[in-house]
GROMACS .gro file of C-alpha atoms in nm:
model
  454
    1MET     CA    1 -13.910   2.835   0.264
    2GLU     CA    2 -13.930   2.499   0.117
    3VAL     CA    3 -13.765   2.327   0.427
    4ALA     CA    4 -14.003   2.513   0.664
    5GLY     CA    5 -14.293   2.403   0.448
    6LYS     CA    6 -14.195   2.048   0.483
    7GLU     CA    7 -14.186   2.091   0.856
    8ILE     CA    8 -14.526   2.250   0.865
    9GLU     CA    9 -14.655   1.952   0.656
   10GLU     CA   10 -14.506   1.710   0.911
   11LEU     CA   11 -14.709   1.880   1.176
   12MET     CA   12 -15.052   1.868   0.986
   13ASP     CA   13 -15.159   1.556   1.165
   14ASP     CA   14 -15.112   1.687   1.508
   15PHE     CA   15 -15.275   2.043   1.475
   16PRO     CA   16 -15.629   2.110   1.336
   17CYS     CA   17 -15.658   2.340   1.049
   18LEU     CA   18 -15.288   2.344   0.952
   19SER     CA   19 -15.365   2.138   0.641
   20GLU     CA   20 -15.695   2.309   0.563
   21VAL     CA   21 -15.518   2.661   0.565
   22CYS     CA   22 -15.248   2.531   0.331
   23ARG     CA   23 -15.503   2.370   0.076
   24GLY     CA   24 -15.382   2.401  -0.285
   25LEU     CA   25 -15.050   2.575  -0.197
   26GLU     CA   26 -14.710   2.466  -0.291
   27THR     CA   27 -14.498   2.362   0.012
   28ALA     CA   28 -14.285   2.667   0.009
   29ALA     CA   29 -14.596   2.889   0.059
   30PHE     CA   30 -14.718   2.705   0.367
   31PRO     CA   31 -14.536   2.950   0.602
   32ALA     CA   32 -14.733   3.226   0.445
   33ALA     CA   33 -15.049   3.033   0.491
   34LEU     CA   34 -14.940   2.976   0.857
   35PHE     CA   35 -14.884   3.339   0.945
   36THR     CA   36 -15.191   3.492   0.762
   37SER     CA   37 -15.429   3.232   0.906
   38ALA     CA   38 -15.286   3.284   1.265
   39CYS     CA   39 -15.349   3.653   1.228
   40PHE     CA   40 -15.713   3.596   1.156
   41MET     CA   41 -15.757   3.328   1.409
   42GLY     CA   42 -15.573   3.530   1.679
   43THR     CA   43 -15.802   3.838   1.615
   44LEU     CA   44 -16.104   3.619   1.673
   45MET     CA   45 -15.918   3.522   2.001
   46THR     CA   46 -15.897   3.901   2.101
   47ARG     CA   47 -16.052   3.853   2.437
   48CYS     CA   48 -15.744   3.622   2.530
   49THR     CA   49 -15.448   3.740   2.710
   50TYR     CA   50 -15.094   3.574   2.813
   51ARG     CA   51 -14.780   3.681   3.016
   52PHE     CA   52 -14.442   3.731   2.850
   53TYR     CA   53 -14.102   3.690   3.005
   54HIS     CA   54 -14.039   4.047   2.965
   55ARG     CA   55 -14.245   4.244   3.229
   56PRO     CA   56 -14.460   3.921   3.321
   57GLU     CA   57 -14.678   4.122   3.555
   58GLU     CA   58 -14.844   4.276   3.241
   59LEU     CA   59 -15.124   4.082   3.048
   60ARG     CA   60 -15.016   4.071   2.662
   61ARG     CA   61 -15.251   4.064   2.371
   62LEU     CA   62 -15.229   3.848   2.053
   63ASN     CA   63 -15.075   4.113   1.818
   64TYR     CA   64 -14.995   4.080   1.442
   65GLY     CA   65 -14.878   4.281   1.143
   66VAL     CA   66 -14.842   4.044   0.869
   67TYR     CA   67 -14.706   4.129   0.502
   68ILE     CA   68 -14.716   3.844   0.234
   69ILE     CA   69 -14.468   3.933  -0.029
   70GLY     CA   70 -14.453   3.781  -0.377
   71ASP     CA   71 -14.433   3.858  -0.746
   72PRO     CA   72 -14.748   3.920  -0.946
   73GLY     CA   73 -14.935   3.620  -1.011
   74SER     CA   74 -14.744   3.414  -0.748
   75GLY     CA   75 -15.066   3.300  -0.568
   76LYS     CA   76 -15.115   3.559  -0.290
   77SER     CA   77 -15.489   3.539  -0.339
   78PHE     CA   78 -15.500   3.259  -0.109
   79ALA     CA   79 -15.483   3.532   0.173
   80ALA     CA   80 -15.799   3.661   0.047
   81HIS     CA   81 -15.981   3.328   0.057
   82LEU     CA   82 -15.860   3.258   0.407
   83TYR     CA   83 -15.992   3.610   0.514
   84LYS     CA   84 -16.330   3.564   0.368
   85VAL     CA   85 -16.386   3.214   0.545
   86LEU     CA   86 -16.206   3.263   0.875
   87THR     CA   87 -16.327   3.633   0.945
   88GLU     CA   88 -16.703   3.555   0.918
   89PRO     CA   89 -16.781   3.609   1.281
   90LEU     CA   90 -16.614   3.957   1.267
   91GLU     CA   91 -16.787   4.046   0.940
   92ARG     CA   92 -17.121   3.964   1.080
   93GLU     CA   93 -17.034   4.155   1.389
   94SER     CA   94 -16.919   4.448   1.208
   95LYS     CA   95 -17.227   4.436   0.943
   96LYS     CA   96 -17.446   4.508   1.248
   97GLY     CA   97 -17.258   4.812   1.352
   98MET     CA   98 -17.229   4.950   0.982
   99ASN     CA   99 -17.602   4.908   0.949
  100ALA     CA  100 -17.652   5.093   1.275
  101VAL     CA  101 -17.417   5.379   1.150
  102ASN     CA  102 -17.599   5.392   0.807
  103ARG     CA  103 -17.928   5.430   0.966
  104TYR     CA  104 -17.799   5.697   1.186
  105LYS     CA  105 -17.659   5.876   0.869
  106ARG     CA  106 -18.009   5.851   0.686
  107LYS     CA  107 -18.174   5.989   0.991
  108TYR     CA  108 -17.923   6.270   1.013
  109GLN     CA  109 -17.961   6.367   0.651
  110GLN     CA  110 -18.340   6.378   0.690
  111TRP     CA  111 -18.289   6.596   1.007
  112GLU     CA  112 -18.084   6.839   0.813
  113ASN     CA  113 -18.310   6.846   0.512
  114SER     CA  114 -18.601   6.952   0.750
  115GLY     CA  115 -18.433   7.242   0.876
  116LYS     CA  116 -18.265   7.074   1.190
  117LYS     CA  117 -18.585   7.099   1.378
  118GLY     CA  118 -18.568   6.968   1.738
  119ASP     CA  119 -18.287   6.742   1.866
  120GLY     CA  120 -18.084   6.565   1.593
  121PRO     CA  121 -18.039   6.185   1.588
  122LYS     CA  122 -17.783   6.053   1.834
  123LYS     CA  123 -17.477   5.869   1.673
  124PRO     CA  124 -17.465   5.516   1.804
  125LYS     CA  125 -17.140   5.365   1.951
  126ALA     CA  126 -17.127   5.073   1.696
  127LEU     CA  127 -16.904   4.778   1.710
  128ILE     CA  128 -16.716   4.771   1.377
  129ARG     CA  129 -16.400   4.577   1.378
  130ILE     CA  130 -16.343   4.520   1.010
  131HIS     CA  131 -16.169   4.825   0.827
  132PRO     CA  132 -16.042   4.853   0.477
  133ALA     CA  133 -15.703   5.030   0.398
  134ARG     CA  134 -15.889   5.335   0.293
  135THR     CA  135 -16.037   5.422   0.634
  136SER     CA  136 -16.005   5.765   0.758
  137ASN     CA  137 -15.820   5.833   1.071
  138LYS     CA  138 -16.121   5.984   1.254
  139VAL     CA  139 -16.345   5.686   1.153
  140PHE     CA  140 -16.070   5.439   1.249
  141ILE     CA  141 -16.008   5.596   1.591
  142GLU     CA  142 -16.378   5.627   1.682
  143ASP     CA  143 -16.437   5.279   1.613
  144MET     CA  144 -16.122   5.181   1.810
  145CYS     CA  145 -16.254   5.358   2.097
  146ASN     CA  146 -16.581   5.208   2.067
  147ALA     CA  147 -16.470   4.848   2.033
  148VAL     CA  148 -16.517   4.731   2.383
  149ASP     CA  149 -16.669   4.426   2.536
  150VAL     CA  150 -16.696   4.326   2.912
  151VAL     CA  151 -16.486   4.012   2.975
  152ASN     CA  152 -16.503   3.856   3.332
  153GLY     CA  153 -16.666   4.180   3.464
  154GLU     CA  154 -16.406   4.413   3.331
  155GLU     CA  155 -16.410   4.624   3.013
  156MET     CA  156 -16.172   4.502   2.734
  157HIS     CA  157 -16.075   4.676   2.414
  158LEU     CA  158 -16.111   4.430   2.105
  159HIS     CA  159 -15.880   4.435   1.811
  160LEU     CA  160 -15.974   4.604   1.475
  161LEU     CA  161 -15.862   4.401   1.158
  162SER     CA  162 -15.753   4.516   0.815
  163PHE     CA  163 -15.700   4.325   0.517
  164ASP     CA  164 -15.583   4.443   0.160
  165THR     CA  165 -15.460   4.253  -0.146
  166GLU     CA  166 -15.246   4.562  -0.273
  167LEU     CA  167 -14.978   4.688  -0.036
  168ASP     CA  168 -14.918   4.954  -0.292
  169ASN     CA  169 -15.258   5.074  -0.213
  170THR     CA  170 -15.188   5.114   0.158
  171THR     CA  171 -14.874   5.267   0.089
  172ARG     CA  172 -15.017   5.556  -0.147
  173ASN     CA  173 -15.275   5.612   0.122
  174GLN     CA  174 -15.005   5.647   0.387
  175SER     CA  175 -14.899   5.966   0.196
  176GLN     CA  176 -15.221   6.139   0.277
  177ALA     CA  177 -15.216   6.319   0.608
  178TRP     CA  178 -15.558   6.239   0.707
  179ASN     CA  179 -15.502   5.881   0.656
  180ASN     CA  180 -15.139   5.837   0.787
  181LYS     CA  181 -15.170   5.527   1.014
  182LEU     CA  182 -14.778   5.458   1.049
  183TYR     CA  183 -14.782   5.568   1.389
  184MET     CA  184 -15.084   5.330   1.470
  185GLU     CA  185 -14.891   5.052   1.288
  186LEU     CA  186 -14.589   5.107   1.499
  187LYS     CA  187 -14.777   5.135   1.826
  188ALA     CA  188 -15.009   4.836   1.767
  189PHE     CA  189 -14.730   4.590   1.818
  190HIS     CA  190 -14.739   4.638   2.201
  191ASN     CA  191 -15.072   4.810   2.212
  192GLU     CA  192 -14.921   5.132   2.314
  193THR     CA  193 -15.098   5.469   2.375
  194ASP     CA  194 -15.163   5.693   2.086
  195GLY     CA  195 -15.357   6.026   2.045
  196GLU     CA  196 -15.512   6.262   1.828
  197CYS     CA  197 -15.579   6.616   1.949
  198PHE     CA  198 -15.701   6.884   1.718
  199VAL     CA  199 -15.903   7.197   1.767
  200ASN     CA  200 -16.212   7.058   1.597
  201SER     CA  201 -16.175   6.715   1.718
  202GLN     CA  202 -16.429   6.536   1.933
  203LEU     CA  203 -16.235   6.228   1.992
  204LEU     CA  204 -16.078   6.118   2.313
  205PRO     CA  205 -15.712   6.272   2.355
  206SER     CA  206 -15.566   5.935   2.381
  207PHE     CA  207 -15.632   5.572   2.316
  208HIS     CA  208 -15.449   5.229   2.329
  209VAL     CA  209 -15.385   5.092   1.966
  210TYR     CA  210 -15.549   4.753   1.926
  211TRP     CA  211 -15.523   4.666   1.548
  212ASN     CA  212 -15.407   4.363   1.365
  213TYR     CA  213 -15.350   4.373   0.974
  214VAL     CA  214 -15.254   4.140   0.679
  215TYR     CA  215 -15.134   4.287   0.365
  216THR     CA  216 -15.026   4.124   0.042
  217GLY     CA  217 -14.807   4.293  -0.225
  218THR     CA  218 -14.497   4.282  -0.441
  219PRO     CA  219 -14.131   4.332  -0.341
  220LEU     CA  220 -14.157   4.669  -0.490
  221ALA     CA  221 -14.450   4.763  -0.273
  222LEU     CA  222 -14.243   4.645   0.029
  223ARG     CA  223 -13.943   4.858  -0.060
  224ASN     CA  224 -14.169   5.148  -0.065
  225ARG     CA  225 -14.279   5.093   0.292
  226VAL     CA  226 -13.933   4.970   0.447
  227ASN     CA  227 -13.605   5.084   0.287
  228THR     CA  228 -13.257   5.215   0.386
  229ALA     CA  229 -13.383   5.559   0.430
  230ASN     CA  230 -13.672   5.472   0.681
  231ILE     CA  231 -13.545   5.129   0.837
  232GLY     CA  232 -13.484   5.327   1.172
  233ASN     CA  233 -13.842   5.389   1.229
  234GLY     CA  234 -13.887   5.049   1.394
  235LEU     CA  235 -14.164   4.902   1.169
  236ALA     CA  236 -13.954   4.628   0.995
  237THR     CA  237 -13.895   4.444   1.314
  238ARG     CA  238 -14.259   4.458   1.414
  239LEU     CA  239 -14.365   4.298   1.093
  240ALA     CA  240 -14.386   3.928   0.993
  241THR     CA  241 -14.284   3.956   0.648
  242ILE     CA  242 -14.309   3.627   0.457
  243PRO     CA  243 -14.223   3.563   0.088
  244MET     CA  244 -14.418   3.372  -0.169
  245PRO     CA  245 -14.212   3.117  -0.377
  246ALA     CA  246 -14.148   3.182  -0.745
  247THR     CA  247 -14.388   2.990  -0.969
  248HIS     CA  248 -14.105   2.881  -1.221
  249PHE     CA  249 -14.349   2.852  -1.515
  250ARG     CA  250 -14.561   2.585  -1.336
  251MET     CA  251 -14.946   2.569  -1.370
  252ILE     CA  252 -15.174   2.572  -1.054
  253LYS     CA  253 -15.322   2.236  -0.979
  254ARG     CA  254 -15.643   2.198  -1.219
  255GLU     CA  255 -15.978   2.170  -1.041
  256TYR     CA  256 -16.295   2.045  -1.195
  257LEU     CA  257 -16.645   2.194  -1.139
  258ASP     CA  258 -16.867   1.993  -0.903
  259GLU     CA  259 -17.214   1.983  -1.043
  260GLN     CA  260 -17.357   2.024  -0.712
  261ALA     CA  261 -17.103   2.306  -0.619
  262THR     CA  262 -17.071   2.216  -0.276
  263GLU     CA  263 -16.835   2.393  -0.020
  264PRO     CA  264 -16.513   2.208   0.018
  265GLU     CA  265 -16.486   2.027   0.346
  266GLU     CA  266 -16.162   2.226   0.441
  267ASP     CA  267 -16.371   2.553   0.434
  268LYS     CA  268 -16.644   2.399   0.667
  269THR     CA  269 -16.393   2.287   0.906
  270LEU     CA  270 -16.232   2.645   0.913
  271ARG     CA  271 -16.565   2.808   0.959
  272MET     CA  272 -16.641   2.570   1.254
  273TRP     CA  273 -16.307   2.661   1.425
  274ALA     CA  274 -16.361   3.036   1.349
  275GLU     CA  275 -16.684   3.033   1.539
  276ARG     CA  276 -16.526   2.849   1.841
  277LEU     CA  277 -16.219   3.079   1.862
  278ASN     CA  278 -16.434   3.384   1.846
  279LYS     CA  279 -16.598   3.269   2.174
  280THR     CA  280 -16.251   3.226   2.357
  281GLN     CA  281 -16.168   3.445   2.642
  282GLY     CA  282 -15.943   3.448   2.950
  283GLU     CA  283 -15.560   3.419   3.017
  284LEU     CA  284 -15.379   3.157   2.825
  285PRO     CA  285 -15.159   2.931   3.051
  286ILE     CA  286 -14.866   2.916   2.803
  287TRP     CA  287 -14.572   2.979   3.036
  288LYS     CA  288 -14.386   2.676   2.944
  289LEU     CA  289 -14.384   2.811   2.574
  290VAL     CA  290 -14.282   3.154   2.695
  291GLU     CA  291 -13.983   2.994   2.873
  292GLU     CA  292 -13.891   2.800   2.553
  293CYS     CA  293 -13.905   3.131   2.354
  294TYR     CA  294 -13.671   3.289   2.623
  295GLY     CA  295 -13.410   3.010   2.551
  296TRP     CA  296 -13.447   3.028   2.189
  297THR     CA  297 -13.378   3.415   2.203
  298GLU     CA  298 -13.082   3.369   2.432
  299ARG     CA  299 -12.923   3.130   2.196
  300ARG     CA  300 -12.964   3.336   1.910
  301MET     CA  301 -12.838   3.658   2.123
  302GLU     CA  302 -12.507   3.448   2.201
  303ASP     CA  303 -12.462   3.369   1.824
  304ALA     CA  304 -12.493   3.754   1.762
  305LYS     CA  305 -12.244   3.816   2.025
  306ASP     CA  306 -11.990   3.566   1.879
  307ASP     CA  307 -12.049   3.743   1.543
  308GLN     CA  308 -12.032   4.073   1.687
  309SER     CA  309 -12.339   4.150   1.467
  310LYS     CA  310 -12.565   4.435   1.581
  311THR     CA  311 -12.811   4.347   1.302
  312GLU     CA  312 -12.858   3.992   1.437
  313GLU     CA  313 -12.883   4.122   1.794
  314LEU     CA  314 -13.162   4.345   1.685
  315LEU     CA  315 -13.342   4.103   1.459
  316CYS     CA  316 -13.383   3.820   1.716
  317LYS     CA  317 -13.521   4.046   2.001
  318ARG     CA  318 -13.888   4.049   1.887
  319VAL     CA  319 -13.913   3.731   1.728
  320ALA     CA  320 -14.040   3.535   2.022
  321TYR     CA  321 -14.363   3.746   2.016
  322TYR     CA  322 -14.457   3.590   1.696
  323GLY     CA  323 -14.342   3.255   1.792
  324ILE     CA  324 -14.600   3.267   2.054
  325ASN     CA  325 -14.879   3.477   1.863
  326VAL     CA  326 -14.873   3.258   1.561
  327SER     CA  327 -14.849   2.908   1.736
  328VAL     CA  328 -15.092   2.979   1.997
  329PRO     CA  329 -15.426   2.964   1.801
  330PHE     CA  330 -15.319   2.621   1.655
  331ILE     CA  331 -15.215   2.491   2.012
  332VAL     CA  332 -15.551   2.600   2.161
  333MET     CA  333 -15.734   2.402   1.876
  334ARG     CA  334 -15.510   2.116   1.942
  335HIS     CA  335 -15.581   2.117   2.317
  336TRP     CA  336 -15.959   2.226   2.254
  337LYS     CA  337 -16.124   1.987   2.483
  338GLU     CA  338 -15.888   2.052   2.766
  339TRP     CA  339 -15.912   2.417   2.725
  340GLU     CA  340 -16.295   2.419   2.700
  341ARG     CA  341 -16.344   2.202   3.006
  342TYR     CA  342 -16.066   2.301   3.249
  343GLY     CA  343 -15.906   2.636   3.092
  344THR     CA  344 -15.569   2.467   3.088
  345LEU     CA  345 -15.313   2.379   2.797
  346SER     CA  346 -15.089   2.086   2.832
  347ILE     CA  347 -14.804   2.210   2.645
  348ASP     CA  348 -14.590   1.924   2.513
  349GLU     CA  349 -14.309   1.869   2.256
  350LYS     CA  350 -14.523   1.903   1.953
  351ASP     CA  351 -14.658   2.237   2.064
  352ILE     CA  352 -14.303   2.351   2.140
  353GLN     CA  353 -14.190   2.223   1.786
  354LEU     CA  354 -14.457   2.436   1.608
  355CYS     CA  355 -14.354   2.744   1.830
  356MET     CA  356 -13.974   2.712   1.749
  357LEU     CA  357 -14.055   2.658   1.383
  358VAL     CA  358 -14.239   2.986   1.382
  359CYS     CA  359 -13.947   3.161   1.548
  360ASN     CA  360 -13.697   3.027   1.297
  361ILE     CA  361 -13.939   3.126   0.999
  362GLN     CA  362 -13.958   3.492   1.145
  363LEU     CA  363 -13.593   3.528   1.176
  364THR     CA  364 -13.499   3.378   0.853
  365CYS     CA  365 -13.756   3.618   0.674
  366GLN     CA  366 -13.638   3.913   0.882
  367ARG     CA  367 -13.283   3.846   0.751
  368HIS     CA  368 -13.381   3.787   0.399
  369PHE     CA  369 -13.580   4.121   0.366
  370PHE     CA  370 -13.427   4.348   0.600
  371ALA     CA  371 -13.067   4.254   0.725
  372ARG     CA  372 -12.902   4.448   0.456
  373TYR     CA  373 -13.088   4.765   0.551
  374TRP     CA  374 -12.997   4.734   0.906
  375ASP     CA  375 -12.625   4.652   0.814
  376ASP     CA  376 -12.636   4.973   0.618
  377TYR     CA  377 -12.802   5.146   0.921
  378PHE     CA  378 -12.536   5.036   1.176
  379ARG     CA  379 -12.248   5.128   0.941
  380SER     CA  380 -12.376   5.471   0.874
  381MET     CA  381 -12.431   5.546   1.249
  382HIS     CA  382 -12.067   5.416   1.304
  383ASP     CA  383 -11.948   5.644   1.030
  384ALA     CA  384 -12.147   5.932   1.173
  385GLN     CA  385 -12.000   5.901   1.514
  386SER     CA  386 -11.654   5.872   1.350
  387ASN     CA  387 -11.691   6.190   1.159
  388GLU     CA  388 -11.827   6.360   1.462
  389ARG     CA  389 -11.518   6.291   1.651
  390LEU     CA  390 -11.306   6.428   1.348
  391ARG     CA  391 -11.514   6.749   1.352
  392LYS     CA  392 -11.480   6.791   1.716
  393TYR     CA  393 -11.109   6.716   1.750
  394HIS     CA  394 -10.934   6.730   1.428
  395SER     CA  395 -10.847   7.073   1.254
  396ALA     CA  396 -10.608   7.062   0.952
  397LYS     CA  397 -10.328   7.143   1.180
  398LEU     CA  398 -10.408   6.867   1.426
  399LYS     CA  399 -10.419   6.609   1.149
  400GLU     CA  400 -10.092   6.734   1.029
  401ARG     CA  401  -9.924   6.702   1.387
  402TYR     CA  402 -10.081   6.343   1.397
  403HIS     CA  403  -9.917   6.259   1.065
  404ARG     CA  404  -9.570   6.378   1.187
  405LEU     CA  405  -9.547   6.134   1.491
  406PRO     CA  406  -9.405   5.773   1.460
  407SER     CA  407  -9.622   5.481   1.528
  408SER     CA  408  -9.493   5.473   1.901
  409PHE     CA  409  -9.420   5.796   2.072
  410THR     CA  410  -9.414   5.970   2.420
  411VAL     CA  411  -9.548   6.299   2.524
  412LYS     CA  412  -9.172   6.437   2.512
  413ASP     CA  413  -9.179   6.327   2.140
  414VAL     CA  414  -9.499   6.522   2.078
  415GLU     CA  415  -9.340   6.836   2.229
  416GLU     CA  416  -9.030   6.810   2.019
  417ILE     CA  417  -9.173   6.701   1.692
  418CYS     CA  418  -9.503   6.930   1.715
  419PHE     CA  419  -9.296   7.218   1.855
  420ILE     CA  420  -9.544   7.285   2.140
  421LYS     CA  421  -9.532   7.315   2.510
  422LYS     CA  422  -9.549   7.028   2.753
  423ARG     CA  423  -9.894   7.120   2.883
  424ASN     CA  424 -10.035   7.138   2.525
  425ALA     CA  425  -9.885   6.811   2.434
  426GLU     CA  426 -10.042   6.643   2.728
  427LYS     CA  427 -10.381   6.770   2.639
  428MET     CA  428 -10.331   6.652   2.274
  429VAL     CA  429 -10.247   6.308   2.374
  430GLN     CA  430 -10.525   6.292   2.619
  431ARG     CA  431 -10.783   6.391   2.363
  432TRP     CA  432 -10.655   6.146   2.093
  433ARG     CA  433 -10.659   5.865   2.363
  434GLU     CA  434 -11.026   5.945   2.476
  435ALA     CA  435 -11.135   5.965   2.103
  436GLY     CA  436 -10.993   5.614   2.031
  437TYR     CA  437 -10.719   5.723   1.795
  438ILE     CA  438 -10.410   5.611   2.018
  439GLU     CA  439 -10.370   5.365   2.297
  440MET     CA  440 -10.115   5.334   2.585
  441VAL     CA  441  -9.904   5.043   2.561
  442THR     CA  442  -9.685   5.108   2.859
  443HIS     CA  443  -9.661   5.390   3.122
  444GLY     CA  444  -9.580   5.708   2.930
  445HIS     CA  445  -9.575   5.524   2.580
  446TYR     CA  446  -9.837   5.534   2.320
  447GLU     CA  447  -9.909   5.386   1.982
  448LYS     CA  448 -10.117   5.509   1.699
  449ILE     CA  449 -10.425   5.302   1.604
  450TYR     CA  450 -10.473   5.477   1.272
  451ASN     CA  451 -10.196   5.577   1.035
  452GLU     CA  452 -10.373   5.895   0.933
  453LEU     CA  453 -10.678   6.101   1.046
  454ASN     CA  454 -10.926   6.127   0.772
   0.00000   0.00000   0.00000
């Protein structure tokens, strides 16, 4: 991440807030700050949409699932500070909703204590968008259904946001049936439809998932969430999993107490931009950026084909979404005056450079954390298919007959060596050929691909 961090550093003069979100961090931690802050900023921009090269007729949303992974004491606390500063508009909005719900609960308790006389208080449809990891599914889904705003005359669902400094905590909670949000984590990547229908449920039977989240944790916590046993559930390729650098026994930079205890200018800048981004809405004109992402993905796919690597093929497919989603908030800030006045974005080489950098970071991190799991996955799938062929076609007698045959043979050889009729020999050769264990070299002549059948 050191090289990527230096590239981010080179772009700090061009993009607002890049230097502010990275304040006090080592260069190798800049990618973690970039992805974390982009998630918070993109959630503020929830009323914005864009079009992607896959099914461009559909409007896309800015979706994020970010894990910051590092050893204990590696400096992951920067994420908590960014969360505090950048999400103030969401916290303020959610606090009003929580106050409304608390008033309702107090009134409901009073109504119950009074013998439930008359009509009970009506539960408000409060707008609460901030949710801790330990939020029950019932509350979470209700708030997701209630998080609606009118944008350009049409109803639009707004993203919920979760942040937690202990990925282990969220993992333990996943084990509780009432709080298992794995399905929603998976569906949030493309805002897919989910549902919850129980006998005693008063919720709508289905809903689209609009949810962004940032969790920080240790490599062990990540291994509990994503490992060889569950890699096939698809969570890994939906995540942006960014590592923190090792500290190498270095002290953090010493800071001195200011007698006036004034807020750092960097935080003031971040708060100002958070308020601005929270008011953005509309379709983002970033098709030029989308085309660049298509070209990037196409080149990576060609590399995967040359290497005949199914792992590389899979890992590069969803990277472009993060290339766009992470870079867009910074690009909008860079072209703020143009966007605010005309609703346009003049995408240039600097914007493309940032987007391509994000793509490269995301692919590198996917390889670092998950490539070995996917290699095992595809290897085991291949072995399972091979074993299925053996179970289907190869009895002990069939293996023994295959063993008798020379490396090159004809159907006549099979008849004579295996002491079977011509019709049976033809069927046996046909089955071996279809299963991929022999091949025809010339008409009527076959060669073994394997010496033995396992």
